[in-house]
Structures are given as C-alpha cells and as structure tokens.
Protein backbone atom coordinates (compact mmCIF):
# COMPACT_ATOMS: atom_id res chain seq x y z
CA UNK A 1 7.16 -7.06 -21.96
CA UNK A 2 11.17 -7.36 -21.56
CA UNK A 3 12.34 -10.68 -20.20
CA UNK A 4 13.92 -8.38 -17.02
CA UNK A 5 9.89 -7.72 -16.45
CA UNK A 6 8.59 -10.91 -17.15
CA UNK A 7 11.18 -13.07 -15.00
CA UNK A 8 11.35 -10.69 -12.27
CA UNK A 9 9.01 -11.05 -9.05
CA UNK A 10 6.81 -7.75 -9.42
CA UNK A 11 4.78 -6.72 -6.17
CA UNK A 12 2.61 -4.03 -5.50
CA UNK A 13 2.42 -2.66 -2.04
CA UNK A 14 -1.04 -0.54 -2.65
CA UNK A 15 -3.84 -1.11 -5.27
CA UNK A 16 -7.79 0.09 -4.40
CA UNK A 17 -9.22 -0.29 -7.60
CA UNK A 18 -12.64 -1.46 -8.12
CA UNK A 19 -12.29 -5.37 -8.36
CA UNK A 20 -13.49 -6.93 -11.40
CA UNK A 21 -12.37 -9.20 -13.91
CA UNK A 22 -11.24 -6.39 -15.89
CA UNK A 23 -9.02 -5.39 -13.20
CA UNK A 24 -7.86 -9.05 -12.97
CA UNK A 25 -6.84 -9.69 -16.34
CA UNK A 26 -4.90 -6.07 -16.51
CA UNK A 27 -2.92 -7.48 -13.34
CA UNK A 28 -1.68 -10.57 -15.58
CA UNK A 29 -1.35 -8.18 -18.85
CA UNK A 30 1.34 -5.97 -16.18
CA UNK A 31 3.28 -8.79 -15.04
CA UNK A 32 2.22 -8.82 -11.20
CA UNK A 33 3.19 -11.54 -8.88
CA UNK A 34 1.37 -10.15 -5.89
CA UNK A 35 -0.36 -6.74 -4.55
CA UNK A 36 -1.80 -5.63 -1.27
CA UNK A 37 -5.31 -5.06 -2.08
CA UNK A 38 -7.69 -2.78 -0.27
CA UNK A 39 -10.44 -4.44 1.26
CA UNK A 40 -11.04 -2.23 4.38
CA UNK A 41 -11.02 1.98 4.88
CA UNK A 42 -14.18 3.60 6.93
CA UNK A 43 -15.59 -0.10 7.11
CA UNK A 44 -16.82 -1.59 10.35
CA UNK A 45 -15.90 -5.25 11.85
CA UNK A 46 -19.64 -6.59 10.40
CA UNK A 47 -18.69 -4.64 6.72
CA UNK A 48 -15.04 -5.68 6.21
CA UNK A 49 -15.59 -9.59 7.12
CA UNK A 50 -18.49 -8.98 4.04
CA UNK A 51 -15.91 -7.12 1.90
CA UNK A 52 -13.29 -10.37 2.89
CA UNK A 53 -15.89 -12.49 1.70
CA UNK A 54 -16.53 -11.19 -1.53
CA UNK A 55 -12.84 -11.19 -2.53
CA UNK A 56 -12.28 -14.42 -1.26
CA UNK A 57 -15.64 -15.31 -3.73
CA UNK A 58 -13.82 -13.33 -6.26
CA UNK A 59 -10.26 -15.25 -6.23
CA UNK A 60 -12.63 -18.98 -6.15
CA UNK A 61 -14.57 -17.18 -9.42
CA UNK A 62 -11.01 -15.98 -11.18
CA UNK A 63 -9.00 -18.74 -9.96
CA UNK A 64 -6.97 -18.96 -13.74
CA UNK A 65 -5.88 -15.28 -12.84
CA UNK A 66 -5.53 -15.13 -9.08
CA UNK A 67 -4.56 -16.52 -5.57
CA UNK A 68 -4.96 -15.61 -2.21
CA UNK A 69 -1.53 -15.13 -0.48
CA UNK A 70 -1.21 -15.64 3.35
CA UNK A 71 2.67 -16.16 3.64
CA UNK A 72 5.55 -15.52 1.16
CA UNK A 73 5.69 -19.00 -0.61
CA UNK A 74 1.95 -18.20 -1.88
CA UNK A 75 3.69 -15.38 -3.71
CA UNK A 76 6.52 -17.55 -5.03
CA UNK A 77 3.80 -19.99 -6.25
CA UNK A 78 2.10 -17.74 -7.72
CA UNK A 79 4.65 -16.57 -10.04
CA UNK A 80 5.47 -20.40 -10.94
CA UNK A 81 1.84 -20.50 -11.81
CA UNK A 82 1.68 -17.20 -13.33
CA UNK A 83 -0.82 -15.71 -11.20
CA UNK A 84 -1.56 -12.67 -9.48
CA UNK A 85 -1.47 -13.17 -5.52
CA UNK A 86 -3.93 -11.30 -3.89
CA UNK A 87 -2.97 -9.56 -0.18
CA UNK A 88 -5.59 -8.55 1.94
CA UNK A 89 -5.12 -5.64 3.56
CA UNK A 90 -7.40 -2.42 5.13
CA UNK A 91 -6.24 1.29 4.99
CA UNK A 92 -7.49 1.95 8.43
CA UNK A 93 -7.43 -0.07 11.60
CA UNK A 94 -10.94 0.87 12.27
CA UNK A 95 -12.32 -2.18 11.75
CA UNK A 96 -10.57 -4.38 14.64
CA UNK A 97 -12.93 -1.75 16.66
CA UNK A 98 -12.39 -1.64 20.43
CA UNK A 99 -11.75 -5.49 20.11
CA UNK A 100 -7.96 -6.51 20.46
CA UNK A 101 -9.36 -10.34 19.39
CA UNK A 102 -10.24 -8.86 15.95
CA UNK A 103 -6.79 -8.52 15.13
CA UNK A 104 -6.22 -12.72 15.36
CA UNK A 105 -9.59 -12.92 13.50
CA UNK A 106 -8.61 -11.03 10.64
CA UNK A 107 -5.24 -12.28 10.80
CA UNK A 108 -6.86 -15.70 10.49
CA UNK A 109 -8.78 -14.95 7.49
CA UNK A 110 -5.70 -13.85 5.62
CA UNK A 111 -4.96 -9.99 6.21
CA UNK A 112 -1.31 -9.32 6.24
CA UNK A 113 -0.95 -5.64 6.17
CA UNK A 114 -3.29 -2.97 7.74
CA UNK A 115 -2.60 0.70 8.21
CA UNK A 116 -3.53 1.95 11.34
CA UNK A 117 -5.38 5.08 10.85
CA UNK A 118 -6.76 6.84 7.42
CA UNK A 119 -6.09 10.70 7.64
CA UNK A 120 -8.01 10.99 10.77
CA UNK A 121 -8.17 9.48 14.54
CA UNK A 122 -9.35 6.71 15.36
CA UNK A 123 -8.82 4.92 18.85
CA UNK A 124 -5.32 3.45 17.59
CA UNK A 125 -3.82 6.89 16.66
CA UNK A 126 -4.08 9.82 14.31
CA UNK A 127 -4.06 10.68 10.64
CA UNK A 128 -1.63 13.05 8.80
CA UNK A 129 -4.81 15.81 7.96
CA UNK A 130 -5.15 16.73 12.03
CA UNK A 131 -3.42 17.46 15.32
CA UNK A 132 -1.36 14.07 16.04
CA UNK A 133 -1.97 13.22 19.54
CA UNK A 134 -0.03 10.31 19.04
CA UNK A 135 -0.12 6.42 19.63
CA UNK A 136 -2.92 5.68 22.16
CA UNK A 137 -2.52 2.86 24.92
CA UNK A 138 -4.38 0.70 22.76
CA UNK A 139 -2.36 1.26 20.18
CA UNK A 140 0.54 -0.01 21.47
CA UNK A 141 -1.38 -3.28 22.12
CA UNK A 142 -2.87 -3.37 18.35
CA UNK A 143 0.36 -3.12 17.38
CA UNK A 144 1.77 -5.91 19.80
CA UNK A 145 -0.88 -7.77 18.66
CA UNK A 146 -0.13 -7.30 15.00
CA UNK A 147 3.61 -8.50 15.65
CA UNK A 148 2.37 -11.86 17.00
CA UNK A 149 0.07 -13.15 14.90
CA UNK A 150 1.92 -12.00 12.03
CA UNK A 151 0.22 -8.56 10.01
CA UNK A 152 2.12 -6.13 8.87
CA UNK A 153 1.68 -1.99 10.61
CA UNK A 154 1.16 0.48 7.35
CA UNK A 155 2.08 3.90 8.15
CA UNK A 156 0.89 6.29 5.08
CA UNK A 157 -1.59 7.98 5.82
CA UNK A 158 -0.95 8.40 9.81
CA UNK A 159 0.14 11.76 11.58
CA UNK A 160 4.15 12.22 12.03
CA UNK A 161 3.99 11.59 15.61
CA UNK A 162 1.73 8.70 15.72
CA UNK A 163 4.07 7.35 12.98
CA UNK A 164 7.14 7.75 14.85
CA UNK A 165 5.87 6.36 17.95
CA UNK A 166 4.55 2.98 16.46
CA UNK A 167 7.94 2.61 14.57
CA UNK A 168 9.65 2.64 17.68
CA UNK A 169 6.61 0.29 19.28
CA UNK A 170 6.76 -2.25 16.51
CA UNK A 171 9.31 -5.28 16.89
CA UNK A 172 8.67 -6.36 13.67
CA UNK A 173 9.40 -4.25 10.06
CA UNK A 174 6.81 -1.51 9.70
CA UNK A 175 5.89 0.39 6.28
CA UNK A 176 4.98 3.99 4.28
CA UNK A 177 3.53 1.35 1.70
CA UNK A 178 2.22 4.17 -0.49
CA UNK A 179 4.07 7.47 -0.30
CA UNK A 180 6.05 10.22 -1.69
CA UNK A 181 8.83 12.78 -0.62
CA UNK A 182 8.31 15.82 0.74
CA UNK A 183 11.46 16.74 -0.50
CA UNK A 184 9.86 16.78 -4.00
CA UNK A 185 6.49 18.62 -3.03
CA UNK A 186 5.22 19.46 0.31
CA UNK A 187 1.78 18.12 0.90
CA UNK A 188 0.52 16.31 4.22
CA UNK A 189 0.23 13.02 2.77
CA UNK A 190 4.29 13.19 1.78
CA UNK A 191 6.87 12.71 4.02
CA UNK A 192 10.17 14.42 5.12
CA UNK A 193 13.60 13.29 4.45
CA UNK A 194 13.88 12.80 8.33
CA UNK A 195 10.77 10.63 8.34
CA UNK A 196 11.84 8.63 5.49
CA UNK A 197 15.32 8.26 7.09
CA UNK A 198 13.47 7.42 10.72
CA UNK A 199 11.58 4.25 9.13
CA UNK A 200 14.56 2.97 6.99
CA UNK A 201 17.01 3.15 9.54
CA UNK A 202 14.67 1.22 12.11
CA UNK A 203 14.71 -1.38 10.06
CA UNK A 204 10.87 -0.35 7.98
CA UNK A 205 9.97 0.15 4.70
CA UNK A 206 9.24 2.47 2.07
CA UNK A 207 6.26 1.93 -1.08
CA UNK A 208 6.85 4.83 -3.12
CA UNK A 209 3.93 5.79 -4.78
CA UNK A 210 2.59 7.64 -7.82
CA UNK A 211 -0.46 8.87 -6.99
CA UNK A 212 -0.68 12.31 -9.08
CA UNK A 213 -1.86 14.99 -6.39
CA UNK A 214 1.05 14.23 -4.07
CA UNK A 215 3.99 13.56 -7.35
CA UNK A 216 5.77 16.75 -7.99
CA UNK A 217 4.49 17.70 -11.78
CA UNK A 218 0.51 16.28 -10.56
CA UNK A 219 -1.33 15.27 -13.62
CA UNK A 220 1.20 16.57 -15.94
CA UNK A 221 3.68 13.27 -14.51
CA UNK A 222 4.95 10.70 -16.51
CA UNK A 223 6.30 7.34 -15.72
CA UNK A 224 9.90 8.77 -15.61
CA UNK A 225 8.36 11.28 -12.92
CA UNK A 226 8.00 8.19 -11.00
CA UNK A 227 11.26 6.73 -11.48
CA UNK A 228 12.63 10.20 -10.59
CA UNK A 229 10.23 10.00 -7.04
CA UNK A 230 12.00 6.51 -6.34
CA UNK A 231 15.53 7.67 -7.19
CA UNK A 232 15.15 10.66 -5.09
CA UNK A 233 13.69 8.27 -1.88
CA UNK A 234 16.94 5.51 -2.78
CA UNK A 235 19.10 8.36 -2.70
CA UNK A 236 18.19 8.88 0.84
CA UNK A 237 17.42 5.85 2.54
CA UNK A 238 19.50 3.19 0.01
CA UNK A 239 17.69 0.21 -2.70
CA UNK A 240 17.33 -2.38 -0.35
CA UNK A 241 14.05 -0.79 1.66
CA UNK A 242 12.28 0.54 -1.01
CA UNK A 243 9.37 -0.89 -3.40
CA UNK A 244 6.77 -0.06 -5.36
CA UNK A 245 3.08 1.05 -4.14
CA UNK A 246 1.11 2.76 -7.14
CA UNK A 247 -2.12 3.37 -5.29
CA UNK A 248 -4.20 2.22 -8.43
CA UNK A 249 -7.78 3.13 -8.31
CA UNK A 250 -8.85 1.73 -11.53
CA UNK A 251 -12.57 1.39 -12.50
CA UNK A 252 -13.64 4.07 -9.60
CA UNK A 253 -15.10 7.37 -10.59
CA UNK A 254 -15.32 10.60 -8.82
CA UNK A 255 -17.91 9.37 -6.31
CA UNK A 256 -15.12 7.50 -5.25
CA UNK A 257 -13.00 10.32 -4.68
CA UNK A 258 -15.27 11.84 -2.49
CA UNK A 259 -15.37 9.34 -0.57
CA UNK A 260 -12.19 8.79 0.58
CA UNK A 261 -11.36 12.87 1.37
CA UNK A 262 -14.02 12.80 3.94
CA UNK A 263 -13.64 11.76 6.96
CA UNK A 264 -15.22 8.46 7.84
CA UNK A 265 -15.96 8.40 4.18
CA UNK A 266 -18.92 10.81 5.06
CA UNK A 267 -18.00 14.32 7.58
CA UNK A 268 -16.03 16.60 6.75
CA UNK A 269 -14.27 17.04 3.76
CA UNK A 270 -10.19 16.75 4.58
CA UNK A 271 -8.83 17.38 1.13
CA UNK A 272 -9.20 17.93 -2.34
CA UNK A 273 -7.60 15.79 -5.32
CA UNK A 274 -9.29 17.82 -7.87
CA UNK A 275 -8.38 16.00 -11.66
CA UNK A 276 -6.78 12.24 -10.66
CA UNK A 277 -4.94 10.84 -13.59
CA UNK A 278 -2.15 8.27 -13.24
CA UNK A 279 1.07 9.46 -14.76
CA UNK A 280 1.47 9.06 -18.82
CA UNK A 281 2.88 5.43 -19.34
CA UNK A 282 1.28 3.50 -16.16
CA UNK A 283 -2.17 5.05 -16.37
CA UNK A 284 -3.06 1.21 -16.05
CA UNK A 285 -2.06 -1.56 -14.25
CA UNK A 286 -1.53 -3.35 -17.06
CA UNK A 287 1.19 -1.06 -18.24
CA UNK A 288 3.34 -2.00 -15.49
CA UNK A 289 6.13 -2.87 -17.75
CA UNK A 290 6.58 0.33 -18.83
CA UNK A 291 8.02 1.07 -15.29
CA UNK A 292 10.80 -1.26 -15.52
CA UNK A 293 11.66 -0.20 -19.09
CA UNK A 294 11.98 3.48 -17.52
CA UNK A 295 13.94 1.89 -14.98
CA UNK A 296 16.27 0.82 -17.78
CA UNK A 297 16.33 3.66 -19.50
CA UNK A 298 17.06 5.88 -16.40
CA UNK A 299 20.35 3.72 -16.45
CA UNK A 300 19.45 1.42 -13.45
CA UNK A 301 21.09 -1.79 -12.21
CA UNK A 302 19.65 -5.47 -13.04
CA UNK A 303 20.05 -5.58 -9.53
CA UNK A 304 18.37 -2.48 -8.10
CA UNK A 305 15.74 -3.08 -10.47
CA UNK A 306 14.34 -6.57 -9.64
CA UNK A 307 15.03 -5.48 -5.70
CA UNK A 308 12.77 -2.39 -6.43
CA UNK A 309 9.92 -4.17 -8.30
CA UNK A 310 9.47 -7.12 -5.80
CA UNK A 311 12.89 -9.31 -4.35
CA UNK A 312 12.86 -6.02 -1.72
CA UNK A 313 9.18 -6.77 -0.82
CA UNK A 314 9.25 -10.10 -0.71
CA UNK A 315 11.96 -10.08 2.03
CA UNK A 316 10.24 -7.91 4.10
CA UNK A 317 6.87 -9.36 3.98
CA UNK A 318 8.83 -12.88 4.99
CA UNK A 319 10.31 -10.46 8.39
CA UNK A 320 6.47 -9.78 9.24
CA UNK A 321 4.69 -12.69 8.13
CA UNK A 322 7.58 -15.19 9.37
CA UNK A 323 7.11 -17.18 6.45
C-alpha cells in the first residue's frame, strides 16, 4: 500500500456486499476510512429496522475493525483509529412507507444517505427502467424532510425526470453515488453528459462507479478502465464533485443477482447483468490500493487524487449531515 493510499482519507459512496467478517477485514486490508453500506432495497419499515439491527450487532461484534458513523468527525476518528466507518444507507426509499415520521426515525438510528427509488416507482418517484412520471407530492416532502433532519437524497438508480426534479427540490447537496457515463456506453442505469452537468452545477455529487455491465469494456475492464470512467466524468463536471462508489457485492452469488433485477426483488424481471465480475485489479475490496496506484500511473495530481478517494466526500457529507 503506497503512503499516498495509506495517509489519504478513502471513502466509498456504495458497497452491498454480503456482511461478514471476511468482508470486514478486506475493508481494513483496502485502506477504507468509511463506506455507505446497503442496508435497505425492496425491504419494508418492520424488515429494514431488523436489517439496522443486525449491522449495528455486527459493528458491537467487529468493533477492532469497524464504527458506526453518524456525522463527519466519526469518519475522521475512524481513520485516527484505523477503522472502517460504517454508513447506513438504503437503495430505495421504500421503507419510510407512506409515513413522513419514518424519515426522523431512521435518521435517528443513523442512516445518512438513502436513494429514493430502485429502478422502479414507488410513491416518492420513479426508477430509470420505466416511464418517469416524475417527483410525486410526497416526494417533495420526503425530500424536505430528508434536508432537515440531516440524510442525504441518492439519485442512481431513479428515472431522468424524477432525478431532475428532486435536484431542483433539494436545498441541501444531492448525489449519483454509484454511476457511470453515458457518454462511455449507453445503458439506462448511466447517465448523460447533461445529467451529469445538471447535478454538478446545482451544487450535487457524482460516485462514479465500476460496476462491469454499465463500464464500457463490461467484464473485460480493468482498474485503468475505471480511472478512464472517472477522468472522462472530471473532464465534464471538474475534481472537486466527484468520488468513488464501486458498488461491491462481495460474498453474494447469482441468487443475488436475481434479486435485485426484479422488481420489488420478486415481479418482473427489469434487466439482465448476465456474467458480473469486478474489473481486473479491484475485483476485491481489499485491493483498493490498486486504484490509487492507477491513479498515479494515469499521471494524476496528489491533489486530485486524495480529493477523488475521500477529502471530496467528506466535504459533502459535512453539507448534508451539518456536521
């Protein structure tokens, strides 16, 4: 690990892997200070409190590798302590329900980020793989709601138009925590230069992902593929709103897969992955470091580096969070 890597803040604005200790210990073997875990995606209210619960049992049990982070000094501790600061956050806004008062009640058990739809509708607004029908009245009062008590509006997988209009809704920093430009292969998960350009210049944030079905080489990627997905999305929107959101999914299997490409985790099926493998070089989250080396190699500033693997981030979380 190079001493860049190593001193540098490293955050992760998207890992769903299957939590374990294996998991755990590959997070301190790749350096991270912090990532915005998944605990949340077709769950209900009853479910997602549960899944909370079991991380929270999970951080107590693996307290020499993690902590849970509700505001930005939790993340600076945590790299003093060389730990791994665990965000909670849901991929779908599903489970607040029909129940503006869930927001504060997930807020006050430590989520910080939550995307408001997952590829489909849902009474907030609609997902990129149907019509977009746009923000719904409710939605405008989730995300008021979000704004005040602090959590952070995730925009990856939600329709263009629903996108647009809660960037314009939100008073506070939104994000595309884990995405990739269309600019570099169409798909309905990536977006366009003008939708990259909308969120940056409103003041939002882009995690640039390298999930293989949406990079432009798939499977056949490697972690200068990557680099080449962040240059391309710097190039467009400048280094001081973009970050890093890999999208791991380590320990799941295909079962997984199908999952998460049908709607509500069960209807219909919405897309097809086919073969998943993480580009050659960060297959694991453990070989984070590799990414800053490419980083290096690809010529990069000291600068644009540490902004891109955390300092940018960090900033933003402190806009949302307020601390």
């Amino acid at each position: 690990m190079s001493n860049l890597h190593q001193d540098a803040i490293v955050i992760d604005g998207l890992i769903i892997s299957k939590w374990s200790r294996s998991v755990f210990e590959d997070m301190k073997k790749g350096g991270l200070t912090a990532a915005n875990c998944t605990v949340s995606v077709w769950d209900d209210f009853k479910s997602t409190v549960h899944n909370i619960a079991e991380m929270k049992k999970s951080i107590r049990e693996n307290s020499d590798l993690l902590s849970l982070v509700r505001s930005t000094a939790d993340i600076e501790r945590a790299k003093k302590d060389g730990k791994t600061g665990i965000i909670l956050g849901f991929q779908n806004a599903h489970a607040f329900e029909d129940h503006l008062g869930h927001v504060e009640a997930f807020a006050d058990m430590g989520v910080r980020v939550v995307q408001l739809c997952y590829n489909t509708q849902n009474l907030i607004g609609t997902g990129c793989y149907e019509r977009d029908g746009g923000l719904s009245g409710y939605g405008r009062e989730v995300i008021g709601e979000m704004n005040r008590v602090g959590i952070m509006v995730d925009l990856s997988h939600v329709g263009a138009k629903t996108s647009e209009e809660a960037i314009l809704e939100s008073k506070k920093p939104v994000t595309y925590s884990h995405c990739l430009p269309a600019g570099l292969k169409e798909h309905p998960r990536n977006k366009s230069d003008e939708q990259l350009r909308f969120i940056a210049d409103r003041g939002g944030f882009i995690g640039v992902t390298m999930f293989p079905p949406f990079l432009r080489r798939g499977i056949e990627s490697t972690v200068d593929d990557y680099v080449e997905a962040l240059d391309y999305v710097i190039n467009l929107v400048g280094e001081d709103c973009v970050g890093v959101g890999t999208d791991h999914t380590q320990g799941y299997g295909q079962d997984f897969f199908d999952h998460i490409t049908h709607d509500k985790g069960r209807g219909r099926r919405l897309t097809n992955f086919g073969t998943v493998q993480n580009p050659l070089g960060i297959r694991t989250i453990g070989e984070m470091p590799n990414l800053t080396a490419a980083m290096e190699q690809a010529g990069w500033s000291t600068d644009r580096i540490t902004k891109v693997m955390g300092q940018n981030w960090l900033r933003v979380f402190g806009e949302v969070w307020g601390a």
